[in-house]
């Protein structure tokens, strides 16, 4: 493992080339993209694995269509649901069936419009499901090869689960964000100056192994040896002695990761999930979830704690430190060190076990070429 870390490089011929190629993620997965409550009557546009998609809620179901009207290329997300089961483009009123993507009517060309039924005016549809308070979209060719539950962590499907979350578009490629999520070494330095860790004595360093969890669902970082302070030859003692208000955690919070882009951090009485959803080569969707199995007053108390403290101190400030790094990284090249065994394990997992093909940045973009014409005067 140590040798792996020292000889690691980030070139496409390396041992995790499928990961390097996955600029826009992997096909054949369900990805979470919105909290269910974020989609009301108004269509919403999202970008997922390089594809622009409009999500529409109609009569209790959520549908997904490519966010581009075949007529003149206007985003369908600017349109509205004029009739049940359809979405009407904002420009000339072409009206699409939400389930099939077929052109159902061209309102401004009369009921007998000859454009109806033409294959070239059909809009691509996406399979969408709602589970665990989230909207999930399938990225793949054809019908999903697995049910959505396969790609949802079991913990998120437990009954009576209070789920709160913060979903934001962030700068940086999804792979850098995922790597920050699994990165072992940074917690002990970058996050040392954070409100979230203010009362905690953090270790100086540790040695870890990465092993699958008993249920096989996650790859877990398992500490083998932990030091809370050491003398570093030629440099001195680090870190400074803890303040009187700082105490050691009895157990480190177990951290696990799984495909296609998930990290789970298990706390004593709640669980954090972080999903780094591929979006464009330079942006990703940060899906940060806080969950607790609770009902009634306990659920209410959890939600109050989330909105009054954890959303701000953890998801914004603590995770904001990671974001600061993600936006400033300049790789390749890179030289990895011993704690990066977690990063290497993650890359290998992607390379060896990702279900679908890596999606590269060279996929044709959905935007039509704009003819070079002057502006009318
Ligand atoms: S651009 Fe959509 S109807 Fe014309
Ligand atoms: Fe972090």
Short mmCIF file of N, CA, C and O and ligand atoms in Angstrom, two decimals, residues 69-74 76 89-94 96, ligand 1:
data_model
loop_
_atom_site.label_atom_id
_atom_site.label_comp_id
_atom_site.label_asym_id
_atom_site.label_seq_id
_atom_site.Cartn_x
_atom_site.Cartn_y
_atom_site.Cartn_z
N UNK A 69 -35.66 22.45 -26.56
CA UNK A 69 -36.74 22.28 -27.52
C UNK A 69 -36.14 22.06 -28.91
O UNK A 69 -35.30 22.85 -29.37
N UNK A 70 -36.52 20.96 -29.59
CA UNK A 70 -35.93 20.69 -30.91
C UNK A 70 -36.22 21.79 -31.93
O UNK A 70 -35.50 21.90 -32.92
N UNK A 71 -37.27 22.61 -31.71
CA UNK A 71 -37.61 23.63 -32.70
C UNK A 71 -36.48 24.64 -32.86
O UNK A 71 -35.78 24.65 -33.86
N UNK A 72 -36.25 25.46 -31.87
CA UNK A 72 -35.21 26.48 -31.98
C UNK A 72 -34.24 26.47 -30.80
O UNK A 72 -33.57 27.47 -30.56
N UNK A 73 -34.23 25.37 -30.06
CA UNK A 73 -33.20 25.21 -29.04
C UNK A 73 -33.40 25.96 -27.75
O UNK A 73 -32.46 26.13 -26.97
N UNK A 74 -34.63 26.40 -27.48
CA UNK A 74 -34.90 27.10 -26.22
C UNK A 74 -34.97 26.07 -25.09
O UNK A 74 -35.48 24.96 -25.30
N UNK A 76 -36.46 23.96 -22.37
CA UNK A 76 -37.86 23.65 -22.03
C UNK A 76 -38.18 24.04 -20.59
O UNK A 76 -39.34 24.21 -20.22
N UNK A 89 -43.31 24.50 -24.51
CA UNK A 89 -42.15 25.38 -24.69
C UNK A 89 -42.60 26.84 -24.65
O UNK A 89 -43.65 27.20 -25.18
N UNK A 90 -41.76 27.67 -24.03
CA UNK A 90 -42.12 29.08 -23.81
C UNK A 90 -42.14 29.89 -25.11
O UNK A 90 -42.79 30.93 -25.17
N UNK A 91 -41.49 29.42 -26.17
CA UNK A 91 -41.31 30.28 -27.35
C UNK A 91 -42.50 30.21 -28.31
O UNK A 91 -43.21 31.20 -28.50
N UNK A 92 -42.76 29.03 -28.90
CA UNK A 92 -43.84 28.92 -29.88
C UNK A 92 -44.92 27.94 -29.46
O UNK A 92 -45.77 27.58 -30.26
N UNK A 93 -44.83 27.46 -28.23
CA UNK A 93 -45.91 26.62 -27.71
C UNK A 93 -45.90 25.17 -28.16
O UNK A 93 -46.92 24.51 -28.11
N UNK A 94 -44.77 24.67 -28.62
CA UNK A 94 -44.72 23.22 -28.88
C UNK A 94 -44.91 22.52 -27.54
O UNK A 94 -44.30 22.90 -26.54
N UNK A 96 -44.99 18.97 -25.34
CA UNK A 96 -44.41 17.62 -25.32
C UNK A 96 -45.07 16.74 -24.26
O UNK A 96 -45.38 17.21 -23.16
S1 LIG B 1 -38.29 27.02 -29.68
FE1 LIG B 1 -39.64 25.73 -28.63
S2 LIG B 1 -41.47 26.00 -29.66
FE2 LIG B 1 -40.11 27.17 -30.80
#
